[in-house]
Amino acid sequence: MTAELKSTTEGSTMVLTLSNPSQRNALGPEMYAAGIEAFNGAENNAEIRSVVMVGEGKWFCAGGSLQRLQNNRALDPSVQAESIEALHTWIDTIRTFPKPVIAAVEGAAAGAGFSLAMACDLVVSARDAVFAASYSNVALSPDGGLSWHLGRALPRQLASEWLMLGERLEPARLHALGLVNELTENGQALSGALALAAKINARAPNSMASIKELLGEARGASLVSHLSQERDHFVRNLHHANAGIGIAAFLSKETPRYE
């Protein structure tokens, strides 16, 4: 069965389903290209206000296909380099996409699947799911930005433990550390993610875009530089039509309906 990325909509949320069930939704070049295309299309679609990423069946994503990686060892190194560049373009697309992206994790998010989940803005996980930075288990090192995300979110010693040992991590531990937003019962991660998306969809899209951009830039900027960015976003959002809608609704104790 060919790996593919399925796209559906639930209200104002685009649901992207990683579909490669015979290989536990392992990633590959076809999914990278489809993912980039899907996000680019959703960016220009005003009806889409958020994205949920989920795996087909019982798994979120097992990472890269080890069989494909083994085959690539017989090819010129540029082949694997190009594949990783495609994955990294997808990861960067998710990070710079101006709308919230939520991962709904069932079963396991391993290797690049873990990377993909950490690239999302929010993560909803079933309580019995598993996260694993499993690269070192097969003598490899991280890709998909996992060392960047974990290195920024965790103390160095803890990130080193996770990446060097490649052991299975329970969602409750990630939740306690702030890397998972919500825990659900088994089989309920998608419904939990969609409920979270619905709350976000009810808010002003321009406000959500500003928050995502500001958070993305925060750690790489000085305070003075970042304060200037906050000023510019605030002024721009204040003069957006949605601020008029939101302030008027708050003052009249009504529910706002944003454009």
GROMACS .gro file of C-alpha atoms in nm:
model
  259
    1MET     CA    1   0.000   0.000   0.000
    2THR     CA    2   0.137   0.341  -0.099
    3ALA     CA    3   0.199   0.594   0.176
    4GLU     CA    4  -0.025   0.898   0.141
    5LEU     CA    5  -0.156   1.198   0.328
    6LYS     CA    6  -0.535   1.216   0.339
    7SER     CA    7  -0.708   1.551   0.379
    8THR     CA    8  -1.061   1.604   0.512
    9THR     CA    9  -1.239   1.889   0.691
   10GLU     CA   10  -1.429   1.905   1.019
   11GLY     CA   11  -1.597   2.244   1.034
   12SER     CA   12  -1.317   2.501   1.007
   13THR     CA   13  -1.045   2.243   1.078
   14MET     CA   14  -0.846   2.058   0.814
   15VAL     CA   15  -0.764   1.704   0.928
   16LEU     CA   16  -0.448   1.558   0.775
   17THR     CA   17  -0.421   1.181   0.818
   18LEU     CA   18  -0.086   1.005   0.783
   19SER     CA   19  -0.182   0.691   0.594
   20ASN     CA   20   0.067   0.407   0.566
   21PRO     CA   21  -0.093   0.156   0.806
   22SER     CA   22   0.104  -0.148   0.691
   23GLN     CA   23   0.419   0.030   0.814
   24ARG     CA   24   0.261   0.203   1.113
   25ASN     CA   25   0.227   0.525   0.914
   26ALA     CA   26   0.598   0.552   0.842
   27LEU     CA   27   0.693   0.870   0.662
   28GLY     CA   28   0.842   0.908   0.316
   29PRO     CA   29   0.896   1.157   0.033
   30GLU     CA   30   0.537   1.124  -0.090
   31MET     CA   31   0.402   1.241   0.246
   32TYR     CA   32   0.653   1.526   0.269
   33ALA     CA   33   0.547   1.667  -0.066
   34ALA     CA   34   0.177   1.617   0.007
   35GLY     CA   35   0.216   1.782   0.348
   36ILE     CA   36   0.381   2.092   0.204
   37GLU     CA   37   0.111   2.118  -0.062
   38ALA     CA   38  -0.170   2.074   0.192
   39PHE     CA   39  -0.039   2.344   0.426
   40ASN     CA   40   0.025   2.587   0.142
   41GLY     CA   41  -0.332   2.537   0.022
   42ALA     CA   42  -0.478   2.576   0.371
   43GLU     CA   43  -0.283   2.897   0.428
   44ASN     CA   44  -0.476   3.065   0.147
   45ASN     CA   45  -0.812   2.917   0.244
   46ALA     CA   46  -0.997   3.157   0.474
   47GLU     CA   47  -1.243   2.882   0.570
   48ILE     CA   48  -0.965   2.679   0.733
   49ARG     CA   49  -0.870   2.815   1.075
   50SER     CA   50  -0.670   2.524   1.218
   51VAL     CA   51  -0.514   2.191   1.125
   52VAL     CA   52  -0.517   1.859   1.311
   53MET     CA   53  -0.263   1.592   1.223
   54VAL     CA   54  -0.345   1.229   1.304
   55GLY     CA   55  -0.230   0.882   1.205
   56GLU     CA   56  -0.454   0.624   1.040
   57GLY     CA   57  -0.554   0.338   1.266
   58LYS     CA   58  -0.382   0.266   1.595
   59TRP     CA   59  -0.055   0.454   1.534
   60PHE     CA   60   0.038   0.818   1.494
   61CYS     CA   61   0.367   0.764   1.312
   62ALA     CA   62   0.659   0.520   1.339
   63GLY     CA   63   0.903   0.766   1.179
   64GLY     CA   64   1.102   0.683   0.868
   65SER     CA   65   1.084   0.347   0.695
   66LEU     CA   66   1.389   0.146   0.803
   67GLN     CA   67   1.367  -0.061   0.485
   68ARG     CA   68   1.384   0.254   0.275
   69LEU     CA   69   1.675   0.380   0.482
   70GLN     CA   70   1.855   0.049   0.440
   71ASN     CA   71   1.805   0.068   0.062
   72ASN     CA   72   1.934   0.427   0.059
   73ARG     CA   73   2.260   0.311   0.212
   74ALA     CA   74   2.345   0.157  -0.126
   75LEU     CA   75   2.282   0.486  -0.306
   76ASP     CA   76   2.473   0.811  -0.320
   77PRO     CA   77   2.444   1.005   0.012
   78SER     CA   78   2.278   1.289  -0.179
   79VAL     CA   79   1.964   1.073  -0.211
   80GLN     CA   80   1.911   1.063   0.166
   81ALA     CA   81   2.014   1.427   0.200
   82GLU     CA   82   1.745   1.530  -0.048
   83SER     CA   83   1.486   1.323   0.138
   84ILE     CA   84   1.571   1.486   0.470
   85GLU     CA   85   1.565   1.830   0.308
   86ALA     CA   86   1.208   1.755   0.195
   87LEU     CA   87   1.112   1.650   0.550
   88HIS     CA   88   1.272   1.964   0.689
   89THR     CA   89   1.086   2.183   0.442
   90TRP     CA   90   0.763   2.026   0.568
   91ILE     CA   91   0.863   2.084   0.931
   92ASP     CA   92   0.947   2.447   0.855
   93THR     CA   93   0.615   2.484   0.671
   94ILE     CA   94   0.430   2.366   0.983
   95ARG     CA   95   0.625   2.600   1.208
   96THR     CA   96   0.570   2.906   0.987
   97PHE     CA   97   0.210   2.820   0.892
   98PRO     CA   98   0.002   3.114   1.025
   99LYS     CA   99  -0.269   2.896   1.178
  100PRO     CA  100  -0.262   2.662   1.481
  101VAL     CA  101  -0.158   2.300   1.417
  102ILE     CA  102  -0.253   2.025   1.663
  103ALA     CA  103  -0.113   1.671   1.676
  104ALA     CA  104  -0.353   1.394   1.783
  105VAL     CA  105  -0.135   1.105   1.899
  106GLU     CA  106  -0.251   0.747   1.936
  107GLY     CA  107  -0.032   0.438   1.965
  108ALA     CA  108   0.314   0.583   1.918
  109ALA     CA  109   0.505   0.879   1.784
  110ALA     CA  110   0.855   0.747   1.721
  111GLY     CA  111   1.160   0.893   1.549
  112ALA     CA  112   1.047   1.142   1.287
  113GLY     CA  113   0.691   1.085   1.411
  114PHE     CA  114   0.801   1.234   1.743
  115SER     CA  115   0.965   1.517   1.548
  116LEU     CA  116   0.642   1.581   1.359
  117ALA     CA  117   0.437   1.595   1.679
  118MET     CA  118   0.682   1.837   1.842
  119ALA     CA  119   0.667   2.066   1.536
  120CYS     CA  120   0.295   2.118   1.602
  121ASP     CA  121   0.171   2.404   1.820
  122LEU     CA  122  -0.032   2.181   2.050
  123VAL     CA  123  -0.033   1.807   2.123
  124VAL     CA  124  -0.324   1.592   2.239
  125SER     CA  125  -0.227   1.236   2.330
  126ALA     CA  126  -0.403   0.922   2.438
  127ARG     CA  127  -0.287   0.817   2.785
  128ASP     CA  128  -0.155   0.483   2.658
  129ALA     CA  129   0.040   0.627   2.365
  130VAL     CA  130   0.420   0.615   2.350
  131PHE     CA  131   0.676   0.874   2.243
  132ALA     CA  132   1.029   0.766   2.150
  133ALA     CA  133   1.333   0.944   2.010
  134SER     CA  134   1.443   0.608   1.875
  135TYR     CA  135   1.723   0.714   1.640
  136SER     CA  136   2.009   0.593   1.859
  137ASN     CA  137   1.850   0.246   1.872
  138VAL     CA  138   1.964   0.197   1.511
  139ALA     CA  139   2.286   0.404   1.534
  140LEU     CA  140   2.131   0.719   1.385
  141SER     CA  141   2.090   1.080   1.500
  142PRO     CA  142   1.777   1.298   1.504
  143ASP     CA  143   1.616   1.472   1.210
  144GLY     CA  144   1.293   1.665   1.163
  145GLY     CA  145   1.401   1.926   1.416
  146LEU     CA  146   1.364   1.699   1.719
  147SER     CA  147   1.696   1.796   1.876
  148TRP     CA  148   1.603   2.164   1.821
  149HIS     CA  149   1.259   2.133   1.980
  150LEU     CA  150   1.370   1.916   2.274
  151GLY     CA  151   1.687   2.119   2.320
  152ARG     CA  152   1.478   2.436   2.362
  153ALA     CA  153   1.200   2.283   2.571
  154LEU     CA  154   1.404   2.072   2.815
  155PRO     CA  155   1.715   2.097   3.031
  156ARG     CA  156   2.018   1.973   2.836
  157GLN     CA  157   2.062   1.669   3.059
  158LEU     CA  158   1.703   1.555   3.005
  159ALA     CA  159   1.712   1.613   2.629
  160SER     CA  160   2.040   1.420   2.620
  161GLU     CA  161   1.879   1.129   2.807
  162TRP     CA  162   1.585   1.110   2.570
  163LEU     CA  163   1.792   1.136   2.251
  164MET     CA  164   2.088   0.924   2.357
  165LEU     CA  165   1.895   0.637   2.515
  166GLY     CA  166   1.597   0.631   2.278
  167GLU     CA  167   1.371   0.482   2.545
  168ARG     CA  168   0.992   0.477   2.540
  169LEU     CA  169   0.837   0.781   2.706
  170GLU     CA  170   0.490   0.790   2.856
  171PRO     CA  171   0.261   1.079   2.760
  172ALA     CA  172   0.205   1.159   3.128
  173ARG     CA  173   0.573   1.250   3.158
  174LEU     CA  174   0.555   1.479   2.853
  175HIS     CA  175   0.234   1.629   2.989
  176ALA     CA  176   0.402   1.707   3.322
  177LEU     CA  177   0.685   1.880   3.136
  178GLY     CA  178   0.447   2.083   2.918
  179LEU     CA  179   0.521   1.905   2.588
  180VAL     CA  180   0.171   1.751   2.570
  181ASN     CA  181  -0.128   1.978   2.627
  182GLU     CA  182  -0.404   1.727   2.693
  183LEU     CA  183  -0.432   1.356   2.777
  184THR     CA  184  -0.732   1.155   2.660
  185GLU     CA  185  -0.850   0.800   2.695
  186ASN     CA  186  -0.740   0.546   2.435
  187GLY     CA  187  -0.896   0.618   2.096
  188GLN     CA  188  -1.007   0.970   2.191
  189ALA     CA  189  -0.705   1.177   2.083
  190LEU     CA  190  -0.862   1.291   1.756
  191SER     CA  191  -1.190   1.394   1.918
  192GLY     CA  192  -0.993   1.575   2.187
  193ALA     CA  193  -0.784   1.753   1.927
  194LEU     CA  194  -1.093   1.854   1.729
  195ALA     CA  195  -1.257   1.992   2.045
  196LEU     CA  196  -0.944   2.194   2.116
  197ALA     CA  197  -0.938   2.313   1.754
  198ALA     CA  198  -1.302   2.423   1.780
  199LYS     CA  199  -1.211   2.649   2.074
  200ILE     CA  200  -0.928   2.801   1.871
  201ASN     CA  201  -1.145   2.838   1.560
  202ALA     CA  202  -1.384   3.059   1.757
  203ARG     CA  203  -1.105   3.313   1.812
  204ALA     CA  204  -0.981   3.577   1.570
  205PRO     CA  205  -0.751   3.422   1.305
  206ASN     CA  206  -0.527   3.730   1.292
  207SER     CA  207  -0.476   3.710   1.669
  208MET     CA  208  -0.385   3.339   1.647
  209ALA     CA  209  -0.138   3.410   1.365
  210SER     CA  210   0.032   3.685   1.566
  211ILE     CA  211   0.064   3.467   1.875
  212LYS     CA  212   0.217   3.183   1.674
  213GLU     CA  213   0.463   3.415   1.500
  214LEU     CA  214   0.564   3.590   1.821
  215LEU     CA  215   0.625   3.262   2.002
  216GLY     CA  216   0.827   3.133   1.709
  217GLU     CA  217   1.054   3.436   1.718
  218ALA     CA  218   1.077   3.485   2.095
  219ARG     CA  219   1.380   3.276   2.190
  220GLY     CA  220   1.593   3.398   1.905
  221ALA     CA  221   1.532   3.766   1.973
  222SER     CA  222   1.656   4.012   2.233
  223LEU     CA  223   1.395   4.159   2.465
  224VAL     CA  224   1.421   4.501   2.302
  225SER     CA  225   1.376   4.354   1.954
  226HIS     CA  226   1.087   4.136   2.066
  227LEU     CA  227   0.911   4.422   2.239
  228SER     CA  228   0.913   4.605   1.906
  229GLN     CA  229   0.756   4.302   1.738
  230GLU     CA  230   0.489   4.281   2.007
  231ARG     CA  231   0.412   4.651   1.958
  232ASP     CA  232   0.373   4.614   1.583
  233HIS     CA  233   0.150   4.306   1.611
  234PHE     CA  234  -0.065   4.468   1.880
  235VAL     CA  235  -0.120   4.788   1.682
  236ARG     CA  236  -0.194   4.595   1.364
  237ASN     CA  237  -0.444   4.372   1.544
  238LEU     CA  238  -0.609   4.663   1.724
  239HIS     CA  239  -0.685   4.823   1.388
  240HIS     CA  240  -0.811   4.496   1.238
  241ALA     CA  241  -1.188   4.462   1.205
  242ASN     CA  242  -1.185   4.168   1.445
  243ALA     CA  243  -1.070   4.386   1.735
  244GLY     CA  244  -1.378   4.602   1.686
  245ILE     CA  245  -1.594   4.291   1.688
  246GLY     CA  246  -1.425   4.145   1.994
  247ILE     CA  247  -1.424   4.460   2.206
  248ALA     CA  248  -1.786   4.543   2.122
  249ALA     CA  249  -1.896   4.188   2.204
  250PHE     CA  250  -1.710   4.192   2.537
  251LEU     CA  251  -1.861   4.526   2.638
  252SER     CA  252  -2.212   4.411   2.546
  253LYS     CA  253  -2.156   4.065   2.702
  254GLU     CA  254  -2.222   3.887   2.373
  255THR     CA  255  -2.035   3.611   2.192
  256PRO     CA  256  -1.813   3.749   1.914
  257ARG     CA  257  -1.821   3.608   1.561
  258TYR     CA  258  -1.488   3.686   1.401
  259GLU     CA  259  -1.416   3.729   1.032
   0.00000   0.00000   0.00000
